[in-house]
CSV table of C-alpha atoms in Angstrom, one decimal:
chain,number,residue,atom,x,y,z
U,1230,MET,CA,0.9,-49.6,36.9
U,1231,ILE,CA,1.4,-46.0,38.0
U,1232,LEU,CA,5.0,-46.1,37.1
U,1233,THR,CA,4.2,-47.4,33.6
U,1234,SER,CA,1.6,-44.7,33.0
U,1235,GLN,CA,4.1,-42.0,34.1
U,1236,ILE,CA,6.8,-43.3,31.7
U,1237,LEU,CA,4.3,-43.4,28.9
U,1238,LEU,CA,3.1,-39.9,29.7
U,1239,TRP,CA,6.6,-38.5,29.6
U,1240,ALA,CA,7.4,-40.3,26.4
U,1241,VAL,CA,4.3,-38.7,24.8
U,1242,VAL,CA,5.3,-35.3,26.1
U,1243,ILE,CA,8.9,-35.7,24.7
U,1244,VAL,CA,7.5,-36.8,21.3
U,1245,LEU,CA,5.1,-33.9,21.2
U,1246,ALA,CA,7.9,-31.4,22.1
U,1247,VAL,CA,10.0,-32.8,19.2
U,1248,MET,CA,7.0,-32.5,16.8
U,1249,VAL,CA,6.3,-28.9,17.8
U,1250,GLY,CA,9.9,-28.0,17.4
U,1251,ALA,CA,10.0,-29.5,13.9
U,1252,LEU,CA,6.7,-27.8,13.0
U,1253,ALA,CA,8.0,-24.4,14.2
U,1254,ARG,CA,11.1,-24.9,12.1
U,1255,GLN,CA,9.0,-25.6,9.0
U,1256,VAL,CA,6.8,-22.5,9.6
U,1257,GLY,CA,10.0,-20.4,9.9
U,1258,ILE,CA,11.3,-21.8,6.5
U,1259,LEU,CA,7.9,-21.2,4.9
U,1260,HIS,CA,7.8,-17.6,6.3
U,1261,GLU,CA,11.2,-16.9,4.7
U,1262,ARG,CA,10.1,-18.3,1.3
U,1263,ILE,CA,6.9,-16.3,1.1
U,1264,ALA,CA,7.5,-12.8,-0.3
U,1265,PRO,CA,5.4,-9.9,0.9
U,1266,ALA,CA,2.8,-8.8,-1.6
U,1267,GLY,CA,3.2,-5.2,-2.8
U,1268,ALA,CA,0.8,-3.0,-4.7
U,1269,LEU,CA,-0.3,-4.7,-7.9
U,1270,THR,CA,0.9,-2.9,-11.1
U,1271,LEU,CA,-1.5,-3.3,-14.0
U,1272,HIS,CA,-1.2,-2.2,-17.5
U,1273,GLN,CA,-0.5,1.5,-16.9
U,1274,LYS,CA,0.1,4.5,-19.1
U,1275,VAL,CA,3.0,5.8,-17.0
U,1276,SER,CA,5.9,3.9,-15.6
U,1277,VAL,CA,8.0,4.3,-12.6
U,1278,GLY,CA,10.7,6.8,-13.3
U,1279,GLU,CA,8.6,8.9,-15.7
U,1280,VAL,CA,7.8,12.5,-15.0
U,1281,PRO,CA,4.1,13.0,-15.9
U,1282,THR,CA,2.8,16.5,-16.9
U,1283,ALA,CA,1.8,18.4,-13.8
U,1284,LEU,CA,-1.9,19.2,-13.7
U,1285,THR,CA,-3.5,22.0,-11.7
U,1286,LEU,CA,-7.1,21.1,-10.9
U,1287,GLN,CA,-9.9,22.6,-8.9
U,1288,ALA,CA,-10.5,20.8,-5.7
U,1289,VAL,CA,-14.0,20.1,-4.4
U,1290,ASP,CA,-13.6,23.0,-1.9
U,1291,GLY,CA,-12.8,25.4,-4.7
U,1292,SER,CA,-9.0,25.6,-4.1
U,1293,ALA,CA,-6.4,24.8,-6.7
U,1294,VAL,CA,-4.5,21.6,-6.3
U,1295,THR,CA,-1.4,20.7,-8.4
U,1296,VAL,CA,-0.8,17.1,-9.0
U,1297,GLY,CA,2.8,16.4,-10.0
U,1298,GLY,CA,5.6,18.8,-10.7
U,1299,LYS,CA,8.5,19.6,-8.4
U,1300,ARG,CA,7.6,20.0,-4.7
U,1301,GLN,CA,9.5,21.5,-1.9
U,1302,GLY,CA,10.9,18.5,-0.1
U,1303,LYS,CA,7.7,16.5,-0.1
U,1304,SER,CA,6.4,13.6,-2.1
U,1305,GLN,CA,2.7,13.4,-3.2
U,1306,LEU,CA,0.4,10.4,-2.9
U,1307,VAL,CA,-2.6,10.5,-5.2
U,1308,PHE,CA,-5.2,8.0,-4.0
U,1309,PHE,CA,-8.0,7.2,-6.4
U,1310,ALA,CA,-11.2,6.0,-4.7
U,1311,ALA,CA,-14.9,6.1,-5.2
U,1312,PRO,CA,-17.9,6.4,-2.7
U,1313,ASP,CA,-19.5,3.2,-4.1
U,1314,CYS,CA,-16.3,1.1,-3.8
U,1315,PRO,CA,-16.4,-1.0,-0.6
U,1316,MET,CA,-12.6,-1.8,-0.8
U,1317,CYS,CA,-11.9,2.0,-1.1
U,1318,LYS,CA,-14.0,2.7,2.0
U,1319,SER,CA,-12.2,0.0,4.0
U,1320,LEU,CA,-8.8,1.6,3.1
U,1321,LEU,CA,-9.7,5.2,3.8
U,1322,PRO,CA,-8.9,4.9,7.6
U,1323,VAL,CA,-5.5,3.4,6.5
U,1324,LEU,CA,-5.0,6.4,4.2
U,1325,ARG,CA,-5.9,8.8,7.0
U,1326,SER,CA,-3.4,7.1,9.3
U,1327,ALA,CA,-0.7,7.1,6.7
U,1328,ALA,CA,-1.3,10.8,5.9
U,1329,ARG,CA,-0.9,11.7,9.6
U,1330,ALA,CA,2.1,9.4,10.2
U,1331,GLU,CA,4.0,10.5,7.1
U,1332,ARG,CA,3.0,14.2,6.9
U,1333,ASP,CA,6.7,15.3,7.3
U,1334,TRP,CA,7.5,14.0,3.8
U,1335,LEU,CA,4.2,13.3,2.2
U,1336,ASP,CA,1.2,15.2,0.9
U,1337,VAL,CA,-2.0,13.2,0.2
U,1338,VAL,CA,-4.5,14.0,-2.5
U,1339,LEU,CA,-7.8,12.1,-2.8
U,1340,ALA,CA,-8.9,11.7,-6.4
U,1341,GLY,CA,-11.9,10.4,-8.4
U,1342,ASP,CA,-14.6,11.5,-10.6
U,1343,GLY,CA,-18.4,11.7,-10.1
U,1344,ASP,CA,-20.7,13.5,-7.7
U,1345,ALA,CA,-18.9,16.0,-5.5
U,1346,GLY,CA,-21.5,15.6,-2.8
U,1347,ALA,CA,-21.0,11.8,-2.5
U,1348,TYR,CA,-17.2,12.3,-2.4
U,1349,GLY,CA,-17.5,15.0,0.3
U,1350,ARG,CA,-19.7,12.7,2.4
U,1351,MET,CA,-17.2,9.9,2.0
U,1352,ALA,CA,-14.3,12.1,3.0
U,1353,SER,CA,-16.2,13.5,6.0
U,1354,GLU,CA,-17.3,10.0,7.2
U,1355,HIS,CA,-13.7,8.8,7.2
U,1356,GLY,CA,-12.0,11.9,8.7
U,1357,LEU,CA,-10.5,13.1,5.5
U,1358,ALA,CA,-12.4,16.3,5.2
U,1359,GLY,CA,-9.1,18.3,5.3
U,1360,THR,CA,-7.4,16.3,2.6
U,1361,PRO,CA,-7.4,17.9,-0.8
U,1362,MET,CA,-9.9,16.2,-3.1
U,1363,VAL,CA,-10.0,16.5,-6.9
U,1364,LEU,CA,-12.6,15.1,-9.2
U,1365,SER,CA,-11.1,14.7,-12.7
U,1366,GLU,CA,-11.6,11.9,-15.2
U,1367,ALA,CA,-8.6,13.3,-17.1
U,1368,LEU,CA,-6.3,12.8,-14.0
U,1369,GLY,CA,-7.3,9.1,-13.8
U,1370,ARG,CA,-6.8,8.6,-17.5
U,1371,SER,CA,-3.4,10.3,-17.4
U,1372,PHE,CA,-2.2,7.6,-14.9
U,1373,GLY,CA,-4.0,4.7,-16.6
U,1374,VAL,CA,-6.3,4.0,-13.6
U,1375,SER,CA,-8.6,1.2,-14.6
U,1376,LYS,CA,-9.5,-0.3,-11.2
U,1377,LEU,CA,-9.9,1.1,-7.7
U,1378,PRO,CA,-8.5,1.7,-5.2
U,1379,TYR,CA,-5.4,2.8,-7.0
U,1380,ALA,CA,-2.5,4.9,-5.8
U,1381,VAL,CA,0.4,6.8,-7.4
U,1382,LEU,CA,3.4,8.0,-5.4
U,1383,LEU,CA,5.2,11.0,-6.9
U,1384,ASP,CA,8.6,12.0,-5.5
U,1385,GLU,CA,9.8,15.5,-4.7
U,1386,THR,CA,10.9,16.0,-8.3
U,1387,GLY,CA,7.5,15.0,-9.7
U,1388,ARG,CA,8.8,11.6,-10.9
U,1389,VAL,CA,6.6,8.5,-10.4
U,1390,ALA,CA,8.2,6.7,-7.5
U,1391,SER,CA,5.7,3.8,-7.4
U,1392,LEU,CA,2.1,3.0,-8.3
U,1393,GLY,CA,-0.4,0.3,-8.3
U,1394,LEU,CA,-3.7,-1.2,-7.2
U,1395,VAL,CA,-3.9,-1.2,-3.4
U,1396,ASN,CA,-6.2,-3.6,-1.7
U,1397,SER,CA,-4.6,-3.5,1.8
U,1398,ARG,CA,-2.5,-1.6,4.2
U,1399,GLU,CA,0.4,-3.8,3.1
U,1400,HIS,CA,0.0,-2.7,-0.5
U,1401,LEU,CA,-0.2,1.0,0.4
U,1402,GLU,CA,2.9,0.7,2.6
U,1403,SER,CA,4.7,-1.2,-0.2
U,1404,LEU,CA,4.5,2.0,-2.3
U,1405,PHE,CA,6.5,3.9,0.4
U,1406,GLU,CA,8.9,1.0,0.8
U,1407,ALA,CA,9.5,0.8,-3.0
U,1408,LYS,CA,10.3,4.6,-3.1
U,1409,GLU,CA,12.7,4.3,-0.2
U,1410,ARG,CA,14.5,1.4,-1.8
U,1411,GLY,CA,14.6,3.0,-5.3
U,1412,VAL,CA,12.7,0.3,-7.1
U,1413,ALA,CA,9.5,0.1,-9.0
U,1414,SER,CA,7.9,-2.4,-6.7
U,1415,ILE,CA,8.6,-4.7,-3.8
U,1416,GLN,CA,8.5,-7.6,-6.2
U,1417,GLU,CA,11.3,-6.0,-8.2
U,1418,PHE,CA,13.3,-5.5,-5.1
U,1419,LEU,CA,12.9,-9.2,-4.0
U,1420,GLY,CA,13.7,-10.3,-7.6
U,1421,ARG,CA,17.0,-8.4,-7.5
U,1422,ARG,CA,17.8,-9.7,-4.0
U,1423,ASN,CA,17.1,-13.3,-5.0
U,1424,GLY,CA,19.1,-12.8,-8.3
U,1425,SER,CA,22.1,-11.6,-6.4
U,1426,ALA,CA,22.0,-14.4,-3.8
């Protein structure tokens, strides 16, 4: 009786091991097929590769901030957010982290329009008080921003490297990845890669 139960137990363990191995293989195949999601590009006024007109705007602290134009060895990330946008608030710590991690090649500008006091409190609460902040409806219109949070990455020459609606850390990082790979979006890169395979 004991011998029979031992044999049955080992048979179940072997069957389970084979099933787990097959399941792990299927998860691996699925992982390869699912493409990473990049920033969502909506109907925008500017396209990747265009050089928008540089705008010099007054920041909330009174200093002058130039968005666009040629920069000395640094790219510029313009992050559009609003104090009453929950998704924006959830991404501000990610923005702060990215600004610190990428400061050697990237300058960050926080942008929006509305009450300067509310924007100041939002920046202060999320550790972005030292980040230049401009409130300009014209800036948002010039990039065709219709939903928030939205980000535009301009390269060192002032050319739009990547842009889109960013709802997660992955979306924000996809803007950097797209610039590095010289494509408009991660989706374009994956399309090219799959087309050449």
